[in-house]
JSON list of C-alpha atoms in Angstrom, two decimals:
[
{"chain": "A", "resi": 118, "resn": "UNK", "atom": "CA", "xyz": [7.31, -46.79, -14.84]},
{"chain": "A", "resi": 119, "resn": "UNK", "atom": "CA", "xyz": [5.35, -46.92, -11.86]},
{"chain": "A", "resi": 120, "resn": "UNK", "atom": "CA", "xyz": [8.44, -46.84, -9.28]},
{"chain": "A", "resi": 121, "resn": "UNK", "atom": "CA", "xyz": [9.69, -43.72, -11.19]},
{"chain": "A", "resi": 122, "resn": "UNK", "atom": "CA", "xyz": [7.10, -41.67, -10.16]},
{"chain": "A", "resi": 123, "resn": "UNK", "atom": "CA", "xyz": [6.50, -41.97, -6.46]},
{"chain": "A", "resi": 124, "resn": "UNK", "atom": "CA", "xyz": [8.62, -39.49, -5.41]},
{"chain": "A", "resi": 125, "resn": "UNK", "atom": "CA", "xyz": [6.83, -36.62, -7.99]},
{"chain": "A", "resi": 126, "resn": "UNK", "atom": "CA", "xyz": [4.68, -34.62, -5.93]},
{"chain": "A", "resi": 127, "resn": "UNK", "atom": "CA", "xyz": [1.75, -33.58, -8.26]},
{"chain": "A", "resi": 128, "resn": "UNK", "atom": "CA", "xyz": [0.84, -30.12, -8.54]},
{"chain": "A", "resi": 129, "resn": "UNK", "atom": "CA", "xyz": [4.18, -28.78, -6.63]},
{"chain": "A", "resi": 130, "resn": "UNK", "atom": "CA", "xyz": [4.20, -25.66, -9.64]},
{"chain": "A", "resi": 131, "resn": "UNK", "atom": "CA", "xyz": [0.68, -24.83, -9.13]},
{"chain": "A", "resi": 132, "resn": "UNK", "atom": "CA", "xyz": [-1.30, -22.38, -6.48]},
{"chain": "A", "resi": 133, "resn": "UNK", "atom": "CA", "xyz": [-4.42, -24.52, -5.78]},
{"chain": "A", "resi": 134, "resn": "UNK", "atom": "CA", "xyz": [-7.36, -22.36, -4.47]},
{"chain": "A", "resi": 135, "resn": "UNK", "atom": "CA", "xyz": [-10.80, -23.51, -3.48]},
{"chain": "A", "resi": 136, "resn": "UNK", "atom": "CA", "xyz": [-13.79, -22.64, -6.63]},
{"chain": "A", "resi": 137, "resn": "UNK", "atom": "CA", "xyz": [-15.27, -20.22, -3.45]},
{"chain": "A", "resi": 138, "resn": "UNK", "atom": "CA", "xyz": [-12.51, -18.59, -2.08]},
{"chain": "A", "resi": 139, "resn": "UNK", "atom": "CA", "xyz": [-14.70, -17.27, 1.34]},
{"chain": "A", "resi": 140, "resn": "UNK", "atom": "CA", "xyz": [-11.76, -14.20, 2.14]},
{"chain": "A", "resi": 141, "resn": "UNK", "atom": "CA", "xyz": [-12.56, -12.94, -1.70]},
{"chain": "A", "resi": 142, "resn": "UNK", "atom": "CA", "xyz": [-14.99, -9.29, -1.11]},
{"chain": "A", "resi": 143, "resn": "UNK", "atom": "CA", "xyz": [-16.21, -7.03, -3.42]},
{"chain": "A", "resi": 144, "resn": "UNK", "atom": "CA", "xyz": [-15.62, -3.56, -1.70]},
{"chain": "A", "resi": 145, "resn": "UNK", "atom": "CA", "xyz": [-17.35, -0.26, -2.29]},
{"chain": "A", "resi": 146, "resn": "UNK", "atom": "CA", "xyz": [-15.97, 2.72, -1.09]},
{"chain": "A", "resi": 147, "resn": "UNK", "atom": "CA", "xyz": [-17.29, 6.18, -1.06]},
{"chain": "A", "resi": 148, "resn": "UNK", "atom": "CA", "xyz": [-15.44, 9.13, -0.18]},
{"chain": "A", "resi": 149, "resn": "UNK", "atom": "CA", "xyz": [-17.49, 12.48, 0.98]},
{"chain": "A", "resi": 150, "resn": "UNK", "atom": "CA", "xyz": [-15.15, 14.69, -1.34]},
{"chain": "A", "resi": 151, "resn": "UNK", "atom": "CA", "xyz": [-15.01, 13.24, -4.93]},
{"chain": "A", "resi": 152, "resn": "UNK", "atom": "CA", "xyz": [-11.83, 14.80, -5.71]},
{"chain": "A", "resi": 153, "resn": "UNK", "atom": "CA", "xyz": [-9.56, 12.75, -3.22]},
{"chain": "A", "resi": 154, "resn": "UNK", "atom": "CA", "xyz": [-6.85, 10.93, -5.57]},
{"chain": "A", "resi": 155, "resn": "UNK", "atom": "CA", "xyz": [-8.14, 7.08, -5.95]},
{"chain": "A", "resi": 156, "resn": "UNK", "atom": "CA", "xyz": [-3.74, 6.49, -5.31]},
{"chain": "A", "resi": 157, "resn": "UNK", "atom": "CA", "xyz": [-4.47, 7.84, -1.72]},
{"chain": "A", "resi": 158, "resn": "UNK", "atom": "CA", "xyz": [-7.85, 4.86, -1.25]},
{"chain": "A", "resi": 159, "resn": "UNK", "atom": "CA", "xyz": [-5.30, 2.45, -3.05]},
{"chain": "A", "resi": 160, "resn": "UNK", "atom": "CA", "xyz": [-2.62, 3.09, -0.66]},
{"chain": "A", "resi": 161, "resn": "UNK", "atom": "CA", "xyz": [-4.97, 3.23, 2.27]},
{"chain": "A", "resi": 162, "resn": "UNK", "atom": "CA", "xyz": [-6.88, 0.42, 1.66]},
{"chain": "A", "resi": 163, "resn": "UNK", "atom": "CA", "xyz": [-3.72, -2.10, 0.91]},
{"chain": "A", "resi": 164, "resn": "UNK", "atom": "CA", "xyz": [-3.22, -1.18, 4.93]},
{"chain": "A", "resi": 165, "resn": "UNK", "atom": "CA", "xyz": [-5.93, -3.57, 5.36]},
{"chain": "A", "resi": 166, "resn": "UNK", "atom": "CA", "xyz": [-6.54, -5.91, 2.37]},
{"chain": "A", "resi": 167, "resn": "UNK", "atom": "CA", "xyz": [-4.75, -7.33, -0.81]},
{"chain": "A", "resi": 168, "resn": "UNK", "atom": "CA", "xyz": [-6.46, -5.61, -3.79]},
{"chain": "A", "resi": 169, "resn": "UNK", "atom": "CA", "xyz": [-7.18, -8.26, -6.88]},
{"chain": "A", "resi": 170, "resn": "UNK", "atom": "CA", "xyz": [-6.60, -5.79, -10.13]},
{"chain": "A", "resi": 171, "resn": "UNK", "atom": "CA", "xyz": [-7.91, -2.44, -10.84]},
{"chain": "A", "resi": 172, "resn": "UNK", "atom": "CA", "xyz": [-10.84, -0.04, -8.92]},
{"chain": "A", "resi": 173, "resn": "UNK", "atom": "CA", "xyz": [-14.05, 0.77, -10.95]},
{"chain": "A", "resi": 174, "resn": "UNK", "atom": "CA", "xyz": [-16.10, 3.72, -10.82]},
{"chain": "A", "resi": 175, "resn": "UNK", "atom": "CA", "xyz": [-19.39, 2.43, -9.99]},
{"chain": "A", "resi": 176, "resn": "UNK", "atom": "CA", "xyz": [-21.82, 4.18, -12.50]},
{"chain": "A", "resi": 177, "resn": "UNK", "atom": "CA", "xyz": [-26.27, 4.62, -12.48]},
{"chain": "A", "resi": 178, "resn": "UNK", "atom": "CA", "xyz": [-28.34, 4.31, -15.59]},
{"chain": "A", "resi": 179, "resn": "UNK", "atom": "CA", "xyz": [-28.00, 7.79, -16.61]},
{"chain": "A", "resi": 180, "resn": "UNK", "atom": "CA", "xyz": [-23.84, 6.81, -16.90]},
{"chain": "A", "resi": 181, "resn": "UNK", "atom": "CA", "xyz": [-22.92, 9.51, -14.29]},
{"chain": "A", "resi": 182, "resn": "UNK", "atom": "CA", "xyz": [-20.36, 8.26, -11.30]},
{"chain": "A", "resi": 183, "resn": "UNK", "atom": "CA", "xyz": [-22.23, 7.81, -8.37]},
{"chain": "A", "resi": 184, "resn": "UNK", "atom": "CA", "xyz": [-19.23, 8.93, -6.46]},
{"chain": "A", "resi": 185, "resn": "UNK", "atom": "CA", "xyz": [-18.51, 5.53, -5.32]},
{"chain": "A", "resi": 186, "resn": "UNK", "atom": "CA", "xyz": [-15.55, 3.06, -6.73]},
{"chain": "A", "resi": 187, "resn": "UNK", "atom": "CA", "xyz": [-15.79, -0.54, -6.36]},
{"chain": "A", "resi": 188, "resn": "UNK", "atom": "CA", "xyz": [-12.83, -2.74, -5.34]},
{"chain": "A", "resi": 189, "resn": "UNK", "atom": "CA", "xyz": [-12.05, -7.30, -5.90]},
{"chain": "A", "resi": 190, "resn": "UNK", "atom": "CA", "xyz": [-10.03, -7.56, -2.67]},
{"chain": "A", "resi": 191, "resn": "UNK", "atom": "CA", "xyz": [-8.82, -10.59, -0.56]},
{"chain": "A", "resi": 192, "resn": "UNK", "atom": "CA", "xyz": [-9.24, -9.98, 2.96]},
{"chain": "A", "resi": 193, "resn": "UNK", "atom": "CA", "xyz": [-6.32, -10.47, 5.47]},
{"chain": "A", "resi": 194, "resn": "UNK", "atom": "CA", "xyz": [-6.14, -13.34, 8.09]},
{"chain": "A", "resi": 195, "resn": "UNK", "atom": "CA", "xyz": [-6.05, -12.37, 11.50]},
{"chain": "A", "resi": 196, "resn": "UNK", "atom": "CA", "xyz": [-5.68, -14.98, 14.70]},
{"chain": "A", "resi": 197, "resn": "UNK", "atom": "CA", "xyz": [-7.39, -12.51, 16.74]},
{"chain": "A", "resi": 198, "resn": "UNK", "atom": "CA", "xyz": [-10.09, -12.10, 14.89]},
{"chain": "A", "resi": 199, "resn": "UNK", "atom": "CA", "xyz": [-13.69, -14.67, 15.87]},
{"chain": "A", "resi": 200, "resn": "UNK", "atom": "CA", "xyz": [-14.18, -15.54, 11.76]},
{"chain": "A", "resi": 201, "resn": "UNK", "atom": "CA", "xyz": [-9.99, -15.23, 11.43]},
{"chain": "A", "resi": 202, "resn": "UNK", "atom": "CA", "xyz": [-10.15, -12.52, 9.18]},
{"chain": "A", "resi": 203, "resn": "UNK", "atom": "CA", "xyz": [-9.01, -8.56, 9.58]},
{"chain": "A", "resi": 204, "resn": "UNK", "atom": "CA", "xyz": [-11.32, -6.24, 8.23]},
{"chain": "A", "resi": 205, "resn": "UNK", "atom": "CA", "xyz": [-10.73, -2.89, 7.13]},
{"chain": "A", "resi": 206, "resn": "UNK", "atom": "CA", "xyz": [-12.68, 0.01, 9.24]},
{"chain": "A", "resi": 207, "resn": "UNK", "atom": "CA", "xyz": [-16.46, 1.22, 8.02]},
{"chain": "A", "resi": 208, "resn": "UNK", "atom": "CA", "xyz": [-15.19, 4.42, 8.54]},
{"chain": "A", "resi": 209, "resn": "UNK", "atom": "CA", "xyz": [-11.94, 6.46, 8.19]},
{"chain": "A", "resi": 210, "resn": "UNK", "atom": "CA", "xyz": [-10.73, 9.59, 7.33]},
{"chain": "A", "resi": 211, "resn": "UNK", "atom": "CA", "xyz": [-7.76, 10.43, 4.69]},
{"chain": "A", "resi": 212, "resn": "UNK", "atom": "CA", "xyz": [-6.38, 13.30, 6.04]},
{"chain": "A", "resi": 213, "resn": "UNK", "atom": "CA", "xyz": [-9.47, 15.80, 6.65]},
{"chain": "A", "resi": 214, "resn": "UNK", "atom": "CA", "xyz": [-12.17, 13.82, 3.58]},
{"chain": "A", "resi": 215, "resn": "UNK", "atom": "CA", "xyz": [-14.27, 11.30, 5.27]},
{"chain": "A", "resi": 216, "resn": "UNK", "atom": "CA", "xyz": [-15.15, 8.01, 3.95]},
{"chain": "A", "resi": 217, "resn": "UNK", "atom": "CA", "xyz": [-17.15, 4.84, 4.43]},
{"chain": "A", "resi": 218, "resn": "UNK", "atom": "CA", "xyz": [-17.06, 1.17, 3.03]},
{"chain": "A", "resi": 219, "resn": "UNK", "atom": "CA", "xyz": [-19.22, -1.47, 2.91]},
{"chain": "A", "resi": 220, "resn": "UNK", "atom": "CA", "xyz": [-19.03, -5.48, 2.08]},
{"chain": "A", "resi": 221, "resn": "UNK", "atom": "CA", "xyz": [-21.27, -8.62, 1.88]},
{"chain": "A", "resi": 222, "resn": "UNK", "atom": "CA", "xyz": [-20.48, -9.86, 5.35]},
{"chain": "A", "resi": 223, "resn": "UNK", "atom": "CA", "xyz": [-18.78, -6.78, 7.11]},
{"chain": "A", "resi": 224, "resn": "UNK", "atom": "CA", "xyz": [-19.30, -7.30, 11.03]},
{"chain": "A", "resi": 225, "resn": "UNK", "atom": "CA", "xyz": [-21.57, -5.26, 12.96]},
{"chain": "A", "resi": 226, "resn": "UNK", "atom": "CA", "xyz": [-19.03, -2.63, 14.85]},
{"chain": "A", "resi": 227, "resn": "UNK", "atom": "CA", "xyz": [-19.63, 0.82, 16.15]},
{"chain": "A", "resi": 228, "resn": "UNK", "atom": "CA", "xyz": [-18.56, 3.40, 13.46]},
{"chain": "A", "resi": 229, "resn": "UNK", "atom": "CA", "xyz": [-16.61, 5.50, 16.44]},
{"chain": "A", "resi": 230, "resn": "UNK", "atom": "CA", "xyz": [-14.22, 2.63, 18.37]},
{"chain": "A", "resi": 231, "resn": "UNK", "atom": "CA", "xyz": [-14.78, -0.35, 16.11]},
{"chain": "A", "resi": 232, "resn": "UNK", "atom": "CA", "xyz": [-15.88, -1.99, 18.79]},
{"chain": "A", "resi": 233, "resn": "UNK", "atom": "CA", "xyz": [-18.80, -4.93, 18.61]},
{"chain": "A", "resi": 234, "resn": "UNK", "atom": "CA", "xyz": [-22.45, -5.11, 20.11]},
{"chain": "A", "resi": 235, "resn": "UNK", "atom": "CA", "xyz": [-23.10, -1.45, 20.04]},
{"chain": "A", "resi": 236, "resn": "UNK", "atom": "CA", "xyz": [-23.61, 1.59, 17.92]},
{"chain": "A", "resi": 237, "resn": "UNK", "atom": "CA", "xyz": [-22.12, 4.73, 17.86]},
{"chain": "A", "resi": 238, "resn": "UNK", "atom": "CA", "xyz": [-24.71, 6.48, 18.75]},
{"chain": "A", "resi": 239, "resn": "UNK", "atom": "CA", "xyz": [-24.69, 4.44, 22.20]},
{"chain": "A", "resi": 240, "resn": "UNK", "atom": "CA", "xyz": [-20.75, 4.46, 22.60]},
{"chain": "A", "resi": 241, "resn": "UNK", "atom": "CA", "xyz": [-19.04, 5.86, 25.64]},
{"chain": "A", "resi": 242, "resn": "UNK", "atom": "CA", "xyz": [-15.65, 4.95, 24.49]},
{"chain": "A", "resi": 243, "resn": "UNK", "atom": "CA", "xyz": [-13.09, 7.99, 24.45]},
{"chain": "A", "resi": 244, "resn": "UNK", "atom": "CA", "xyz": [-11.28, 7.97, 20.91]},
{"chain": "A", "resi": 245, "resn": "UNK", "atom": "CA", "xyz": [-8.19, 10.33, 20.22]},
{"chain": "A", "resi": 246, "resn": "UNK", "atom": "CA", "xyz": [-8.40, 11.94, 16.96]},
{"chain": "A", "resi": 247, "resn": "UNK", "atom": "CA", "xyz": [-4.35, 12.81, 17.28]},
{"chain": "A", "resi": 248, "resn": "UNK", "atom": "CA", "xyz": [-2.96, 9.26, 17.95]},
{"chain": "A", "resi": 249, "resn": "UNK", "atom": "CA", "xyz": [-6.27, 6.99, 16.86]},
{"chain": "A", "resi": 250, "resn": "UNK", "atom": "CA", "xyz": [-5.70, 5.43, 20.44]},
{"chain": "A", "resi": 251, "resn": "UNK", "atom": "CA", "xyz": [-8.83, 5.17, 23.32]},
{"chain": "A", "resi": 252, "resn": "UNK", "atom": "CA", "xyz": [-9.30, 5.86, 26.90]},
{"chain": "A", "resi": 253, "resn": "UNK", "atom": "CA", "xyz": [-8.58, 9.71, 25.91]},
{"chain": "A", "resi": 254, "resn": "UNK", "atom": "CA", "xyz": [-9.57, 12.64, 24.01]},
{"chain": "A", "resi": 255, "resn": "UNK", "atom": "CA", "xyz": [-6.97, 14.98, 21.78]},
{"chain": "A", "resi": 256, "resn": "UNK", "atom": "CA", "xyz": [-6.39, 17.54, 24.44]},
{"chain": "A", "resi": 257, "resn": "UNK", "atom": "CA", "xyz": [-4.94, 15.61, 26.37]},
{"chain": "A", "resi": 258, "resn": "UNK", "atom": "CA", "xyz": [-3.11, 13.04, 24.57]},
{"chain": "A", "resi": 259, "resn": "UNK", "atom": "CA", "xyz": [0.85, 12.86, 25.12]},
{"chain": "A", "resi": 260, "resn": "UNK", "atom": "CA", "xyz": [1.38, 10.32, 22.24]},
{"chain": "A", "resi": 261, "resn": "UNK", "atom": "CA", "xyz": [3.03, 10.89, 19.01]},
{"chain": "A", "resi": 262, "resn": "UNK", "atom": "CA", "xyz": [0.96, 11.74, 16.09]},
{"chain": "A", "resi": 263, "resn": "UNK", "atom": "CA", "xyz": [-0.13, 9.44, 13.62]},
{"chain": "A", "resi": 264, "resn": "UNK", "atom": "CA", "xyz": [-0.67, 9.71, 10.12]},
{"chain": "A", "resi": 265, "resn": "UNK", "atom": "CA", "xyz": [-4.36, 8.36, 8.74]},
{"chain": "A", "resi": 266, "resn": "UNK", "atom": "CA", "xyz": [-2.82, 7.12, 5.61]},
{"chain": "A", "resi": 267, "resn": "UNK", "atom": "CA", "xyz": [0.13, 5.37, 5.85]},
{"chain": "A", "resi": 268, "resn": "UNK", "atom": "CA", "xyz": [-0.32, 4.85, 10.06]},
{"chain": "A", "resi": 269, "resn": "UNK", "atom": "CA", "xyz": [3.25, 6.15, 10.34]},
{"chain": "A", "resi": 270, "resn": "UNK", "atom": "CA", "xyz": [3.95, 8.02, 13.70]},
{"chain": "A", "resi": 271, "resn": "UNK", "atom": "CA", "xyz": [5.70, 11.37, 13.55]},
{"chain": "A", "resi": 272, "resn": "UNK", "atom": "CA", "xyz": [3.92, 12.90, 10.67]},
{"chain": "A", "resi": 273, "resn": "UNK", "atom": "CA", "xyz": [0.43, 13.94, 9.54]},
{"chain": "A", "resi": 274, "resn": "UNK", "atom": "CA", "xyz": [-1.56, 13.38, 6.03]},
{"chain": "A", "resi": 275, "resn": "UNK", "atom": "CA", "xyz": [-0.32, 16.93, 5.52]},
{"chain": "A", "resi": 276, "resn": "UNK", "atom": "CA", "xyz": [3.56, 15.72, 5.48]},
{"chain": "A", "resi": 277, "resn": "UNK", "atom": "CA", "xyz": [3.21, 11.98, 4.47]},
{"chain": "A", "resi": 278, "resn": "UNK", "atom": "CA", "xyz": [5.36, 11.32, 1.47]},
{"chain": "A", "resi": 279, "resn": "UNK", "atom": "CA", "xyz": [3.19, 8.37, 0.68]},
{"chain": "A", "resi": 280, "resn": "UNK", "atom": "CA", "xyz": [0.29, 10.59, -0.58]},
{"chain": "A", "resi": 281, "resn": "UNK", "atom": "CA", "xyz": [-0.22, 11.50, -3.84]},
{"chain": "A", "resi": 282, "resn": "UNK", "atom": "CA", "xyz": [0.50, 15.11, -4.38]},
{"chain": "A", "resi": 283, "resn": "UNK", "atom": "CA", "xyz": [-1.47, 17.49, -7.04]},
{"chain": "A", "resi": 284, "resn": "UNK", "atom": "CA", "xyz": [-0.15, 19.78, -9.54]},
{"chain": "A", "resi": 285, "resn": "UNK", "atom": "CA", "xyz": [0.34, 22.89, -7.38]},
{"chain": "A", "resi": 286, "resn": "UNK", "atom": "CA", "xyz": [2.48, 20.87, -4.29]},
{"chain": "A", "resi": 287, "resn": "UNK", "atom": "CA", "xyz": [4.66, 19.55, -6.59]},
{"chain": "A", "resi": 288, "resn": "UNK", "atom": "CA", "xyz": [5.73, 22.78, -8.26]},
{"chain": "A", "resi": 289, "resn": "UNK", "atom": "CA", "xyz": [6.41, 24.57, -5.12]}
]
């Protein structure tokens, strides 16, 4: 019986992960306006990460929504990266609402180019609000737009037909 089963590889139908997976971050996001669609930080957010299940509001005490949800996401790998993984940006915009995230672990990076070992307070770094590219400012950009949600080129939040659109847009 023992010659039968040498050429079985154990565990072939299984996905074995580690008991600490160390890409595996709890994510809380908080958007300045309450009322953008939690579809549009889904969609946004799946830009950067892989999303484990469903968002939760993140409640006090007193049971009122602190205006914050709360994400189980696995976090990307990325060569380029010095710890190998991509993380999504501390701050971003979805079409004109601002938003920030946070994370156990999130790297140190200026809020304005996302750039290491300085703050954004101190950064000199030129950052197109058009095209999301640097070295320039918006007046004087000759790139094609880009959208903030998807990252498409050629169309703005405005026009993207990946955003979730209320009651009012769709009846027109």
């Amino acid at each position: 019986t023992v010659n039968l089963r040498k050429d079985v590889k154990p565990f072939v139908d299984y996905i074995i992960e580690p008991l600490f997976a160390w890409e595996l971050r709890t994510l809380t996001v908080t958007m300045f306006n309450p009322y953008v669609p939690e579809e549009d930080v889904v969609f946004f957010l799946k830009r950067f990460v892989d999303i484990q299940g469903f968002g939760a509001k993140v409640i006090d005490r007193k049971k009122v929504w602190t205006g914050k949800n709360r994400y189980r996401v696995r976090l990307r790998f990325d060569a380029n990266s010095p710890d190998g993984l991509l993380h999504p940006p501390a701050t971003f915009s979805i079409g004109s609402n601002n938003g920030y995230l946070y994370y156990y672990g999130q790297p140190s990076v200026c809020r304005r180019c996302r750039k290491p070992d300085h703050h954004a307070a101190d950064c000199r770094e030129k950052v197109c609000r058009k095209c999301g590219g640097m070295g320039h400012w918006m007046a004087y950009c000759t790139e094609e737009v880009r959208c903030n949600l998807c990252g498409g080129e050629g169309h703005t939040f405005k026009d993207c037909d990946k955003r979730k659109r209320n009651y009012a847009e769709v009846v027109r």
